[in-house]
PDB file of C-alpha atoms in Angstrom:
ATOM      1  CA  MET E   1      20.819   8.762 -30.590  1.00  0.00           C
ATOM      2  CA  ALA E   2      19.058   6.065 -28.599  1.00  0.00           C
ATOM      3  CA  THR E   3      15.923   4.644 -30.206  1.00  0.00           C
ATOM      4  CA  SER E   4      13.021   2.587 -28.946  1.00  0.00           C
ATOM      5  CA  LEU E   5      15.142  -0.556 -29.436  1.00  0.00           C
ATOM      6  CA  THR E   6      17.706   0.698 -26.940  1.00  0.00           C
ATOM      7  CA  GLU E   7      14.963   1.813 -24.559  1.00  0.00           C
ATOM      8  CA  ARG E   8      13.315  -1.604 -24.758  1.00  0.00           C
ATOM      9  CA  TYR E   9      16.647  -3.275 -24.005  1.00  0.00           C
ATOM     10  CA  ILE E  10      17.303  -1.045 -20.993  1.00  0.00           C
ATOM     11  CA  SER E  11      13.749  -1.514 -19.695  1.00  0.00           C
ATOM     12  CA  ALA E  12      14.021  -5.289 -20.044  1.00  0.00           C
ATOM     13  CA  THR E  13      17.305  -5.191 -18.105  1.00  0.00           C
ATOM     14  CA  ILE E  14      16.263  -3.038 -15.156  1.00  0.00           C
ATOM     15  CA  THR E  15      12.726  -4.454 -14.673  1.00  0.00           C
ATOM     16  CA  SER E  16      13.851  -7.170 -12.237  1.00  0.00           C
ATOM     17  CA  LEU E  17      16.314  -4.930 -10.360  1.00  0.00           C
ATOM     18  CA  PRO E  18      15.498  -3.273  -7.013  1.00  0.00           C
ATOM     19  CA  PRO E  19      13.826   0.132  -7.556  1.00  0.00           C
ATOM     20  CA  ASP E  20      16.665   2.007  -5.844  1.00  0.00           C
ATOM     21  CA  ALA E  21      19.185   0.559  -8.328  1.00  0.00           C
ATOM     22  CA  GLN E  22      17.209   1.045 -11.526  1.00  0.00           C
ATOM     23  CA  ASP E  23      18.112   4.703 -12.165  1.00  0.00           C
ATOM     24  CA  ASP E  24      21.851   4.086 -11.716  1.00  0.00           C
ATOM     25  CA  VAL E  25      21.838   1.043 -13.988  1.00  0.00           C
ATOM     26  CA  ARG E  26      19.780   2.897 -16.586  1.00  0.00           C
ATOM     27  CA  ALA E  27      22.248   5.792 -16.619  1.00  0.00           C
ATOM     28  CA  GLU E  28      25.218   3.414 -16.851  1.00  0.00           C
ATOM     29  CA  LEU E  29      23.677   1.438 -19.717  1.00  0.00           C
ATOM     30  CA  GLU E  30      22.657   4.558 -21.603  1.00  0.00           C
ATOM     31  CA  GLY E  31      26.200   5.871 -21.370  1.00  0.00           C
ATOM     32  CA  SER E  32      27.928   2.635 -22.371  1.00  0.00           C
ATOM     33  CA  ILE E  33      25.529   1.977 -25.266  1.00  0.00           C
ATOM     34  CA  ALA E  34      25.926   5.548 -26.534  1.00  0.00           C
ATOM     35  CA  ASP E  35      29.738   5.305 -26.366  1.00  0.00           C
ATOM     36  CA  ALA E  36      29.807   1.945 -28.145  1.00  0.00           C
ATOM     37  CA  MET E  37      27.467   3.199 -30.863  1.00  0.00           C
ATOM     38  CA  GLU E  38      29.514   6.374 -31.341  1.00  0.00           C
ATOM     39  CA  ALA E  39      32.657   4.308 -31.867  1.00  0.00           C
ATOM     40  CA  ARG E  40      30.920   2.235 -34.546  1.00  0.00           C
ATOM     41  CA  LEU E  41      29.438   5.322 -36.223  1.00  0.00           C
ATOM     42  CA  ASP E  42      32.917   6.872 -36.404  1.00  0.00           C
ATOM     43  CA  GLN E  43      33.982   3.792 -38.356  1.00  0.00           C
ATOM     44  CA  GLY E  44      31.225   4.437 -40.923  1.00  0.00           C
ATOM     45  CA  GLU E  45      28.634   1.912 -39.713  1.00  0.00           C
ATOM     46  CA  GLU E  46      24.946   2.655 -40.216  1.00  0.00           C
ATOM     47  CA  PRO E  47      23.116   3.793 -37.030  1.00  0.00           C
ATOM     48  CA  THR E  48      20.542   0.975 -37.130  1.00  0.00           C
ATOM     49  CA  SER E  49      23.187  -1.693 -37.676  1.00  0.00           C
ATOM     50  CA  ALA E  50      25.436  -0.172 -35.012  1.00  0.00           C
ATOM     51  CA  GLU E  51      22.667  -0.203 -32.444  1.00  0.00           C
ATOM     52  CA  ARG E  52      21.734  -3.819 -33.126  1.00  0.00           C
ATOM     53  CA  GLU E  53      25.362  -4.963 -32.918  1.00  0.00           C
ATOM     54  CA  VAL E  54      25.969  -3.109 -29.648  1.00  0.00           C
ATOM     55  CA  LEU E  55      22.865  -4.594 -28.011  1.00  0.00           C
ATOM     56  CA  THR E  56      23.699  -8.063 -29.342  1.00  0.00           C
ATOM     57  CA  GLU E  57      27.173  -7.851 -27.803  1.00  0.00           C
ATOM     58  CA  LEU E  58      25.635  -6.926 -24.442  1.00  0.00           C
ATOM     59  CA  GLY E  59      23.597 -10.161 -24.591  1.00  0.00           C
ATOM     60  CA  ASP E  60      20.396 -11.329 -22.932  1.00  0.00           C
ATOM     61  CA  PRO E  61      18.978  -8.548 -20.681  1.00  0.00           C
ATOM     62  CA  ALA E  62      18.012 -11.146 -18.055  1.00  0.00           C
ATOM     63  CA  ALA E  63      21.602 -12.387 -17.823  1.00  0.00           C
ATOM     64  CA  LEU E  64      22.897  -8.812 -17.696  1.00  0.00           C
ATOM     65  CA  ALA E  65      20.416  -7.970 -14.909  1.00  0.00           C
ATOM     66  CA  ALA E  66      21.581 -11.023 -12.958  1.00  0.00           C
ATOM     67  CA  GLY E  67      25.108  -9.650 -13.084  1.00  0.00           C
ATOM     68  CA  TYR E  68      24.038  -6.218 -11.865  1.00  0.00           C
ATOM     69  CA  ALA E  69      22.021  -7.769  -9.017  1.00  0.00           C
ATOM     70  CA  ASP E  70      24.860 -10.150  -8.131  1.00  0.00           C
ATOM     71  CA  ARG E  71      22.615 -13.149  -8.803  1.00  0.00           C
ATOM     72  CA  PRO E  72      24.862 -15.829 -10.317  1.00  0.00           C
ATOM     73  CA  LEU E  73      22.953 -18.318 -12.451  1.00  0.00           C
ATOM     74  CA  HIS E  74      24.047 -21.402 -10.516  1.00  0.00           C
ATOM     75  CA  LEU E  75      21.355 -24.038 -10.792  1.00  0.00           C
ATOM     76  CA  LEU E  76      21.713 -25.177 -14.386  1.00  0.00           C
ATOM     77  CA  GLY E  77      24.378 -22.941 -15.801  1.00  0.00           C
ATOM     78  CA  PRO E  78      23.836 -19.759 -17.837  1.00  0.00           C
ATOM     79  CA  ARG E  79      22.922 -21.649 -21.013  1.00  0.00           C
ATOM     80  CA  TYR E  80      19.849 -23.330 -19.535  1.00  0.00           C
ATOM     81  CA  TYR E  81      19.011 -21.371 -16.390  1.00  0.00           C
ATOM     82  CA  LEU E  82      17.059 -18.534 -18.001  1.00  0.00           C
ATOM     83  CA  ALA E  83      14.952 -20.842 -20.203  1.00  0.00           C
ATOM     84  CA  TRP E  84      14.237 -23.044 -17.143  1.00  0.00           C
ATOM     85  CA  ARG E  85      13.240 -20.065 -15.006  1.00  0.00           C
ATOM     86  CA  GLN E  86      10.960 -18.548 -17.637  1.00  0.00           C
ATOM     87  CA  LEU E  87       9.162 -21.830 -18.347  1.00  0.00           C
ATOM     88  CA  LEU E  88       8.786 -22.666 -14.656  1.00  0.00           C
ATOM     89  CA  ARG E  89       7.391 -19.233 -13.805  1.00  0.00           C
ATOM     90  CA  THR E  90       4.811 -19.498 -16.573  1.00  0.00           C
ATOM     91  CA  LEU E  91       3.706 -22.995 -15.554  1.00  0.00           C
ATOM     92  CA  LEU E  92       3.535 -22.099 -11.848  1.00  0.00           C
ATOM     93  CA  MET E  93       1.118 -19.265 -12.620  1.00  0.00           C
ATOM     94  CA  ILE E  94      -1.219 -21.614 -14.505  1.00  0.00           C
ATOM     95  CA  VAL E  95      -1.063 -25.284 -13.491  1.00  0.00           C
ATOM     96  CA  PRO E  96      -1.443 -25.154  -9.651  1.00  0.00           C
ATOM     97  CA  VAL E  97      -4.211 -22.537  -9.863  1.00  0.00           C
ATOM     98  CA  CYS E  98      -6.180 -24.603 -12.399  1.00  0.00           C
ATOM     99  CA  ALA E  99      -5.675 -27.747 -10.318  1.00  0.00           C
ATOM    100  CA  VAL E 100      -6.871 -26.065  -7.102  1.00  0.00           C
ATOM    101  CA  LEU E 101      -9.951 -24.559  -8.776  1.00  0.00           C
ATOM    102  CA  ALA E 102     -10.878 -27.855 -10.460  1.00  0.00           C
ATOM    103  CA  VAL E 103     -10.587 -29.824  -7.212  1.00  0.00           C
ATOM    104  CA  ALA E 104     -12.478 -27.188  -5.209  1.00  0.00           C
ATOM    105  CA  LEU E 105     -15.299 -27.142  -7.761  1.00  0.00           C
ATOM    106  CA  ALA E 106     -15.500 -30.949  -7.804  1.00  0.00           C
ATOM    107  CA  GLN E 107     -15.573 -31.098  -3.997  1.00  0.00           C
ATOM    108  CA  VAL E 108     -18.312 -28.470  -3.771  1.00  0.00           C
ATOM    109  CA  ILE E 109     -20.436 -30.325  -6.328  1.00  0.00           C
ATOM    110  CA  ALA E 110     -19.867 -33.566  -4.390  1.00  0.00           C
ATOM    111  CA  GLY E 111     -21.193 -31.870  -1.261  1.00  0.00           C
ATOM    112  CA  ALA E 112     -17.961 -32.025   0.752  1.00  0.00           C
ATOM    113  CA  SER E 113     -17.543 -30.009   3.936  1.00  0.00           C
ATOM    114  CA  ILE E 114     -15.651 -26.709   3.986  1.00  0.00           C
ATOM    115  CA  GLY E 115     -12.739 -28.349   5.787  1.00  0.00           C
ATOM    116  CA  ALA E 116     -12.531 -31.146   3.209  1.00  0.00           C
ATOM    117  CA  ILE E 117     -12.701 -28.659   0.329  1.00  0.00           C
ATOM    118  CA  ILE E 118      -9.899 -26.509   1.753  1.00  0.00           C
ATOM    119  CA  GLY E 119      -7.785 -29.524   2.677  1.00  0.00           C
ATOM    120  CA  GLN E 120      -8.137 -31.158  -0.727  1.00  0.00           C
ATOM    121  CA  ALA E 121      -7.476 -27.894  -2.571  1.00  0.00           C
ATOM    122  CA  ILE E 122      -4.336 -27.107  -0.547  1.00  0.00           C
ATOM    123  CA  GLY E 123      -3.080 -30.668  -0.893  1.00  0.00           C
ATOM    124  CA  VAL E 124      -3.535 -30.688  -4.661  1.00  0.00           C
ATOM    125  CA  GLY E 125      -1.981 -27.227  -4.996  1.00  0.00           C
ATOM    126  CA  VAL E 126       1.135 -28.229  -3.037  1.00  0.00           C
ATOM    127  CA  THR E 127       1.425 -31.553  -4.877  1.00  0.00           C
ATOM    128  CA  ALA E 128       1.058 -29.905  -8.292  1.00  0.00           C
ATOM    129  CA  THR E 129       3.686 -27.301  -7.403  1.00  0.00           C
ATOM    130  CA  VAL E 130       6.200 -29.863  -6.125  1.00  0.00           C
ATOM    131  CA  HIS E 131       5.761 -32.140  -9.131  1.00  0.00           C
ATOM    132  CA  LEU E 132       5.975 -29.212 -11.529  1.00  0.00           C
ATOM    133  CA  VAL E 133       9.241 -27.920 -10.062  1.00  0.00           C
ATOM    134  CA  PHE E 134      10.737 -31.416  -9.868  1.00  0.00           C
ATOM    135  CA  TRP E 135       9.885 -32.616 -13.373  1.00  0.00           C
ATOM    136  CA  VAL E 136      10.679 -29.362 -15.179  1.00  0.00           C
ATOM    137  CA  THR E 137      14.024 -29.143 -13.366  1.00  0.00           C
ATOM    138  CA  LEU E 138      14.782 -32.795 -14.118  1.00  0.00           C
ATOM    139  CA  VAL E 139      14.108 -32.282 -17.827  1.00  0.00           C
ATOM    140  CA  PHE E 140      16.495 -29.321 -17.962  1.00  0.00           C
ATOM    141  CA  VAL E 141      19.162 -31.188 -16.000  1.00  0.00           C
ATOM    142  CA  LEU E 142      18.963 -34.010 -18.544  1.00  0.00           C
ATOM    143  CA  LEU E 143      19.100 -31.517 -21.395  1.00  0.00           C
ATOM    144  CA  GLU E 144      22.208 -29.947 -19.906  1.00  0.00           C
ATOM    145  CA  ARG E 145      23.913 -33.311 -19.405  1.00  0.00           C
ATOM    146  CA  ALA E 146      23.116 -34.310 -22.980  1.00  0.00           C
ATOM    147  CA  GLY E 147      24.229 -30.956 -24.342  1.00  0.00           C
ATOM    148  CA  ALA E 148      20.897 -30.526 -26.146  1.00  0.00           C
ATOM    149  CA  ASP E 149      19.914 -27.280 -27.777  1.00  0.00           C
ATOM    150  CA  THR E 150      17.079 -25.373 -26.056  1.00  0.00           C
ATOM    151  CA  GLY E 151      16.342 -23.247 -29.102  1.00  0.00           C
ATOM    152  CA  PRO E 152      17.817 -20.188 -30.804  1.00  0.00           C
ATOM    153  CA  GLY E 153      20.027 -17.899 -28.759  1.00  0.00           C
ATOM    154  CA  TRP E 154      19.025 -14.440 -27.674  1.00  0.00           C
ATOM    155  CA  ASP E 155      18.948 -11.587 -30.182  1.00  0.00           C
ATOM    156  CA  VAL E 156      17.517  -8.083 -30.208  1.00  0.00           C
ATOM    157  CA  ASP E 157      14.406  -9.183 -32.118  1.00  0.00           C
ATOM    158  CA  GLN E 158      13.230 -10.889 -28.903  1.00  0.00           C
ATOM    159  CA  LEU E 159      12.879  -7.543 -27.114  1.00  0.00           C
ATOM    160  CA  ARG E 160       9.212  -7.043 -26.341  1.00  0.00           C
ATOM    161  CA  GLU E 161       7.298  -3.872 -27.010  1.00  0.00           C
ATOM    162  CA  PRO E 162       6.114  -2.135 -23.820  1.00  0.00           C
ATOM    163  CA  THR E 163       2.819  -3.731 -22.795  1.00  0.00           C
ATOM    164  CA  SER E 164      -0.266  -1.718 -21.996  1.00  0.00           C
ATOM    165  CA  THR E 165      -1.641  -1.950 -18.473  1.00  0.00           C
ATOM    166  CA  GLY E 166      -5.143  -0.962 -19.487  1.00  0.00           C
ATOM    167  CA  THR E 167      -4.900   2.811 -19.046  1.00  0.00           C
ATOM    168  CA  GLY E 168      -5.061   3.951 -22.680  1.00  0.00           C
ATOM    169  CA  ARG E 169      -7.898   5.663 -24.517  1.00  0.00           C
ATOM    170  CA  ALA E 170      -9.099   2.402 -26.092  1.00  0.00           C
ATOM    171  CA  ASP E 171      -9.266   0.802 -22.629  1.00  0.00           C
ATOM    172  CA  LEU E 172     -11.249   3.776 -21.312  1.00  0.00           C
ATOM    173  CA  ILE E 173     -13.736   3.589 -24.177  1.00  0.00           C
ATOM    174  CA  ALA E 174     -14.130  -0.189 -23.706  1.00  0.00           C
ATOM    175  CA  SER E 175     -14.692   0.226 -19.949  1.00  0.00           C
ATOM    176  CA  LEU E 176     -17.300   2.950 -20.463  1.00  0.00           C
ATOM    177  CA  ILE E 177     -19.089   0.870 -23.106  1.00  0.00           C
ATOM    178  CA  LEU E 178     -19.180  -2.129 -20.756  1.00  0.00           C
ATOM    179  CA  ALA E 179     -20.501   0.049 -17.918  1.00  0.00           C
ATOM    180  CA  ALA E 180     -23.194   1.493 -20.166  1.00  0.00           C
ATOM    181  CA  ALA E 181     -24.101  -1.994 -21.389  1.00  0.00           C
ATOM    182  CA  GLY E 182     -24.443  -3.164 -17.769  1.00  0.00           C
ATOM    183  CA  VAL E 183     -26.785  -0.296 -16.920  1.00  0.00           C
ATOM    184  CA  VAL E 184     -28.859  -0.876 -20.070  1.00  0.00           C
ATOM    185  CA  ALA E 185     -29.066  -4.616 -19.322  1.00  0.00           C
ATOM    186  CA  LEU E 186     -30.346  -4.012 -15.788  1.00  0.00           C
ATOM    187  CA  LEU E 187     -32.935  -1.475 -16.943  1.00  0.00           C
ATOM    188  CA  TRP E 188     -33.998  -3.594 -19.926  1.00  0.00           C
ATOM    189  CA  ASP E 189     -34.436  -6.687 -17.759  1.00  0.00           C
ATOM    190  CA  HIS E 190     -36.687  -4.816 -15.337  1.00  0.00           C
ATOM    191  CA  PHE E 191     -38.792  -2.665 -17.655  1.00  0.00           C
ATOM    192  CA  ILE E 192     -38.902  -4.762 -20.847  1.00  0.00           C
ATOM    193  CA  GLY E 193     -37.565  -8.208 -19.979  1.00  0.00           C
ATOM    194  CA  PHE E 194     -35.182 -10.447 -21.896  1.00  0.00           C
ATOM    195  CA  LEU E 195     -37.691 -13.309 -21.966  1.00  0.00           C
ATOM    196  CA  ARG E 196     -41.267 -13.422 -23.172  1.00  0.00           C
ATOM    197  CA  ILE E 197     -43.462 -16.347 -22.103  1.00  0.00           C
ATOM    198  CA  ASP E 198     -46.947 -16.517 -23.654  1.00  0.00           C
ATOM    199  CA  GLY E 199     -46.652 -12.884 -24.614  1.00  0.00           C
ATOM    200  CA  GLU E 200     -45.709 -11.790 -21.112  1.00  0.00           C
ATOM    201  CA  SER E 201     -42.286 -10.363 -20.297  1.00  0.00           C
ATOM    202  CA  LEU E 202     -40.290 -12.193 -17.653  1.00  0.00           C
ATOM    203  CA  SER E 203     -37.342 -10.576 -15.899  1.00  0.00           C
ATOM    204  CA  ILE E 204     -34.332 -12.662 -14.911  1.00  0.00           C
ATOM    205  CA  LEU E 205     -33.473 -10.635 -11.816  1.00  0.00           C
ATOM    206  CA  ASN E 206     -35.848 -10.398  -8.901  1.00  0.00           C
ATOM    207  CA  PRO E 207     -38.144  -7.348  -9.315  1.00  0.00           C
ATOM    208  CA  GLY E 208     -37.953  -6.985  -5.527  1.00  0.00           C
ATOM    209  CA  LEU E 209     -34.398  -5.692  -5.928  1.00  0.00           C
ATOM    210  CA  TRP E 210     -35.843  -2.341  -6.930  1.00  0.00           C
ATOM    211  CA  PRO E 211     -35.196   0.283  -5.830  1.00  0.00           C
ATOM    212  CA  TRP E 212     -32.540  -0.039  -3.118  1.00  0.00           C
ATOM    213  CA  ALA E 213     -30.515  -3.132  -4.022  1.00  0.00           C
ATOM    214  CA  MET E 214     -30.601  -2.224  -7.713  1.00  0.00           C
ATOM    215  CA  ALA E 215     -29.560   1.330  -6.875  1.00  0.00           C
ATOM    216  CA  GLY E 216     -26.502  -0.168  -5.161  1.00  0.00           C
ATOM    217  CA  LEU E 217     -25.624  -2.211  -8.244  1.00  0.00           C
ATOM    218  CA  LEU E 218     -26.029   0.820 -10.510  1.00  0.00           C
ATOM    219  CA  ALA E 219     -23.900   2.919  -8.159  1.00  0.00           C
ATOM    220  CA  LEU E 220     -21.113   0.321  -8.239  1.00  0.00           C
ATOM    221  CA  ILE E 221     -21.203   0.291 -12.058  1.00  0.00           C
ATOM    222  CA  ALA E 222     -20.961   4.093 -12.050  1.00  0.00           C
ATOM    223  CA  LEU E 223     -17.996   3.968  -9.668  1.00  0.00           C
ATOM    224  CA  GLU E 224     -16.263   1.430 -11.946  1.00  0.00           C
ATOM    225  CA  ALA E 225     -16.682   3.917 -14.811  1.00  0.00           C
ATOM    226  CA  VAL E 226     -15.201   6.677 -12.623  1.00  0.00           C
ATOM    227  CA  LEU E 227     -12.247   4.393 -11.824  1.00  0.00           C
ATOM    228  CA  ALA E 228     -11.673   3.817 -15.556  1.00  0.00           C
ATOM    229  CA  VAL E 229     -11.603   7.602 -16.104  1.00  0.00           C
ATOM    230  CA  MET E 230      -9.145   8.043 -13.226  1.00  0.00           C
ATOM    231  CA  LEU E 231      -6.873   5.328 -14.628  1.00  0.00           C
ATOM    232  CA  SER E 232      -6.886   6.915 -18.069  1.00  0.00           C
ATOM    233  CA  ALA E 233      -6.171  10.376 -16.641  1.00  0.00           C
ATOM    234  CA  ASN E 234      -3.345   9.045 -14.449  1.00  0.00           C
ATOM    235  CA  GLY E 235      -1.800   7.003 -17.254  1.00  0.00           C
ATOM    236  CA  ARG E 236      -0.677   4.190 -14.964  1.00  0.00           C
ATOM    237  CA  TRP E 237      -1.805   1.990 -12.087  1.00  0.00           C
ATOM    238  CA  THR E 238      -0.900   3.085  -8.569  1.00  0.00           C
ATOM    239  CA  VAL E 239      -1.400   1.501  -5.149  1.00  0.00           C
ATOM    240  CA  ARG E 240      -4.208   3.954  -4.426  1.00  0.00           C
ATOM    241  CA  LEU E 241      -6.061   2.990  -7.601  1.00  0.00           C
ATOM    242  CA  ALA E 242      -5.443  -0.726  -6.989  1.00  0.00           C
ATOM    243  CA  VAL E 243      -6.926  -0.389  -3.486  1.00  0.00           C
ATOM    244  CA  LEU E 244      -9.964   1.422  -4.917  1.00  0.00           C
ATOM    245  CA  ASN E 245     -10.368  -1.313  -7.543  1.00  0.00           C
ATOM    246  CA  THR E 246     -10.163  -3.953  -4.804  1.00  0.00           C
ATOM    247  CA  VAL E 247     -12.777  -2.210  -2.654  1.00  0.00           C
ATOM    248  CA  LEU E 248     -15.215  -1.868  -5.562  1.00  0.00           C
ATOM    249  CA  ALA E 249     -14.758  -5.506  -6.605  1.00  0.00           C
ATOM    250  CA  MET E 250     -15.245  -6.732  -3.030  1.00  0.00           C
ATOM    251  CA  LEU E 251     -18.371  -4.602  -2.569  1.00  0.00           C
ATOM    252  CA  ALA E 252     -19.885  -5.881  -5.816  1.00  0.00           C
ATOM    253  CA  MET E 253     -19.051  -9.505  -4.964  1.00  0.00           C
ATOM    254  CA  THR E 254     -20.421  -9.189  -1.436  1.00  0.00           C
ATOM    255  CA  LEU E 255     -23.669  -7.583  -2.578  1.00  0.00           C
ATOM    256  CA  VAL E 256     -24.341 -10.100  -5.363  1.00  0.00           C
ATOM    257  CA  LEU E 257     -23.402 -13.164  -3.287  1.00  0.00           C
ATOM    258  CA  THR E 258     -25.495 -11.965  -0.343  1.00  0.00           C
ATOM    259  CA  LEU E 259     -28.511 -11.573  -2.601  1.00  0.00           C
ATOM    260  CA  LEU E 260     -27.860 -14.948  -4.243  1.00  0.00           C
ATOM    261  CA  GLY E 261     -27.329 -16.721  -0.933  1.00  0.00           C
ATOM    262  CA  ASN E 262     -30.614 -15.390   0.432  1.00  0.00           C
ATOM    263  CA  GLY E 263     -32.528 -16.319  -2.707  1.00  0.00           C
ATOM    264  CA  LEU E 264     -33.143 -12.680  -3.586  1.00  0.00           C
ATOM    265  CA  LEU E 265     -31.054 -12.249  -6.740  1.00  0.00           C
ATOM    266  CA  LEU E 266     -33.050 -14.198  -9.335  1.00  0.00           C
ATOM    267  CA  ASN E 267     -36.733 -13.875 -10.127  1.00  0.00           C
ATOM    268  CA  PRO E 268     -38.611 -16.867  -8.592  1.00  0.00           C
ATOM    269  CA  ASP E 269     -41.007 -16.860 -11.587  1.00  0.00           C
ATOM    270  CA  PHE E 270     -38.009 -17.113 -13.936  1.00  0.00           C
ATOM    271  CA  LEU E 271     -36.617 -20.112 -12.054  1.00  0.00           C
ATOM    272  CA  GLN E 272     -40.042 -21.773 -11.938  1.00  0.00           C
ATOM    273  CA  THR E 273     -40.843 -21.246 -15.624  1.00  0.00           C
ATOM    274  CA  VAL E 274     -37.453 -21.924 -17.168  1.00  0.00           C
ATOM    275  CA  PHE E 275     -36.110 -24.678 -14.925  1.00  0.00           C
ATOM    276  CA  ILE E 276     -38.656 -26.336 -12.618  1.00  0.00           C
ATOM    277  CA  ASP E 277     -41.550 -26.451 -15.098  1.00  0.00           C
ATOM    278  CA  ASN E 278     -39.203 -27.931 -17.703  1.00  0.00           C
ATOM    279  CA  GLY E 279     -38.267 -30.821 -15.444  1.00  0.00           C
ATOM    280  CA  VAL E 280     -34.743 -29.784 -14.488  1.00  0.00           C
ATOM    281  CA  GLU E 281     -33.652 -32.069 -11.653  1.00  0.00           C
ATOM    282  CA  PRO E 282     -32.769 -30.579  -8.236  1.00  0.00           C
ATOM    283  CA  ASP E 283     -29.229 -31.972  -8.527  1.00  0.00           C
ATOM    284  CA  SER E 284     -28.785 -30.198 -11.858  1.00  0.00           C
ATOM    285  CA  MET E 285     -30.104 -26.978 -10.314  1.00  0.00           C
ATOM    286  CA  ARG E 286     -27.596 -27.391  -7.503  1.00  0.00           C
ATOM    287  CA  VAL E 287     -24.700 -27.823  -9.940  1.00  0.00           C
ATOM    288  CA  LEU E 288     -25.834 -24.748 -11.901  1.00  0.00           C
ATOM    289  CA  GLY E 289     -25.967 -22.791  -8.656  1.00  0.00           C
ATOM    290  CA  ILE E 290     -22.429 -23.856  -7.732  1.00  0.00           C
ATOM    291  CA  LEU E 291     -21.096 -22.925 -11.177  1.00  0.00           C
ATOM    292  CA  THR E 292     -22.818 -19.549 -10.878  1.00  0.00           C
ATOM    293  CA  TRP E 293     -21.268 -19.028  -7.449  1.00  0.00           C
ATOM    294  CA  PHE E 294     -17.775 -19.850  -8.759  1.00  0.00           C
ATOM    295  CA  MET E 295     -18.258 -17.436 -11.649  1.00  0.00           C
ATOM    296  CA  LEU E 296     -19.473 -14.635  -9.390  1.00  0.00           C
ATOM    297  CA  VAL E 297     -16.450 -15.133  -7.134  1.00  0.00           C
ATOM    298  CA  GLY E 298     -13.910 -15.779  -9.881  1.00  0.00           C
ATOM    299  CA  ILE E 299     -14.565 -12.638 -11.922  1.00  0.00           C
ATOM    300  CA  PRO E 300     -14.002 -10.079  -9.107  1.00  0.00           C
ATOM    301  CA  VAL E 301     -11.065 -12.064  -7.674  1.00  0.00           C
ATOM    302  CA  TRP E 302      -9.404 -12.052 -11.087  1.00  0.00           C
ATOM    303  CA  ASP E 303     -10.153  -8.315 -11.419  1.00  0.00           C
ATOM    304  CA  ILE E 304      -8.460  -7.671  -8.065  1.00  0.00           C
ATOM    305  CA  LEU E 305      -5.374  -9.758  -8.902  1.00  0.00           C
ATOM    306  CA  ASP E 306      -5.138  -8.176 -12.350  1.00  0.00           C
ATOM    307  CA  GLY E 307      -5.175  -4.692 -10.827  1.00  0.00           C
ATOM    308  CA  TRP E 308      -2.361  -5.485  -8.397  1.00  0.00           C
ATOM    309  CA  LEU E 309      -0.274  -7.194 -11.108  1.00  0.00           C
ATOM    310  CA  LYS E 310      -0.648  -4.119 -13.319  1.00  0.00           C
ATOM    311  CA  THR E 311       0.297  -1.897 -10.378  1.00  0.00           C
ATOM    312  CA  ARG E 312       3.485  -3.904  -9.857  1.00  0.00           C
ATOM    313  CA  ARG E 313       4.253  -3.823 -13.588  1.00  0.00           C
ATOM    314  CA  ASP E 314       3.804  -0.036 -13.756  1.00  0.00           C
ATOM    315  CA  ALA E 315       5.962   0.434 -10.644  1.00  0.00           C
ATOM    316  CA  LEU E 316       8.837  -1.338 -12.432  1.00  0.00           C
ATOM    317  CA  ARG E 317       8.518   0.653 -15.644  1.00  0.00           C
TER     318      ARG E 317
END
């Protein structure tokens, strides 16, 4: 009798509960929802309408989960607490991170020491977090005192569809296409060249990378494709797969940054022809190098964090 709407409600309720309590709560909710729906159906109510009414009477899944976990919503009261928590969580995942990265990038460009960069970044991150918590909480306290409306109340239409964690067929196809494109790009750059200067091809990457360093890059791309196949076959992220994803990302980042740091990644003729011969100032070259370094670090770090977040999400499903 239960439909995807009921399943979405139950999933939204048990997601934040401890894993050892989720099965019991699921069974209890399934039973109580089925009984309540049966009583309405016996009175002649349509199944779809009965289900919506039963779930509406149960209320916001987050508030219901707080009751099961014995987490009273003290800070602002039930009317405002959940909206405050959701907004604060979202902002804390975005604002301090952006502030830290912006300050770190500015300090690196300014030529600050490692200690100054770390100190400034930590200081800004802590300050942004404190201010964010204080001001968001203050706004909600004022809203509560004034009795203001924080928006429409909860209803079943707010239940989210289950989100993909990147293990479906479309994700596999996209990953394999990206891997193939990476291999083609490396081979094209070496044998044909993306740039032609006075009729001569000019590779962007250092030709001296062939064969051993380039073989390592190609091997890492192949292993990423294998990981995508394993994820699709498994149907969900696991700790083992997240560890493998982390290892591959770290290996790729280490290899590329080592080559870049030793001046071996880019073709010296490419740098000379495109930048130096065109009058690009050394300071501008330095800024471009820093931006490249941040990009080469940021992409694998994000890939690692994304893998672990998806692992946690799948563990709670």
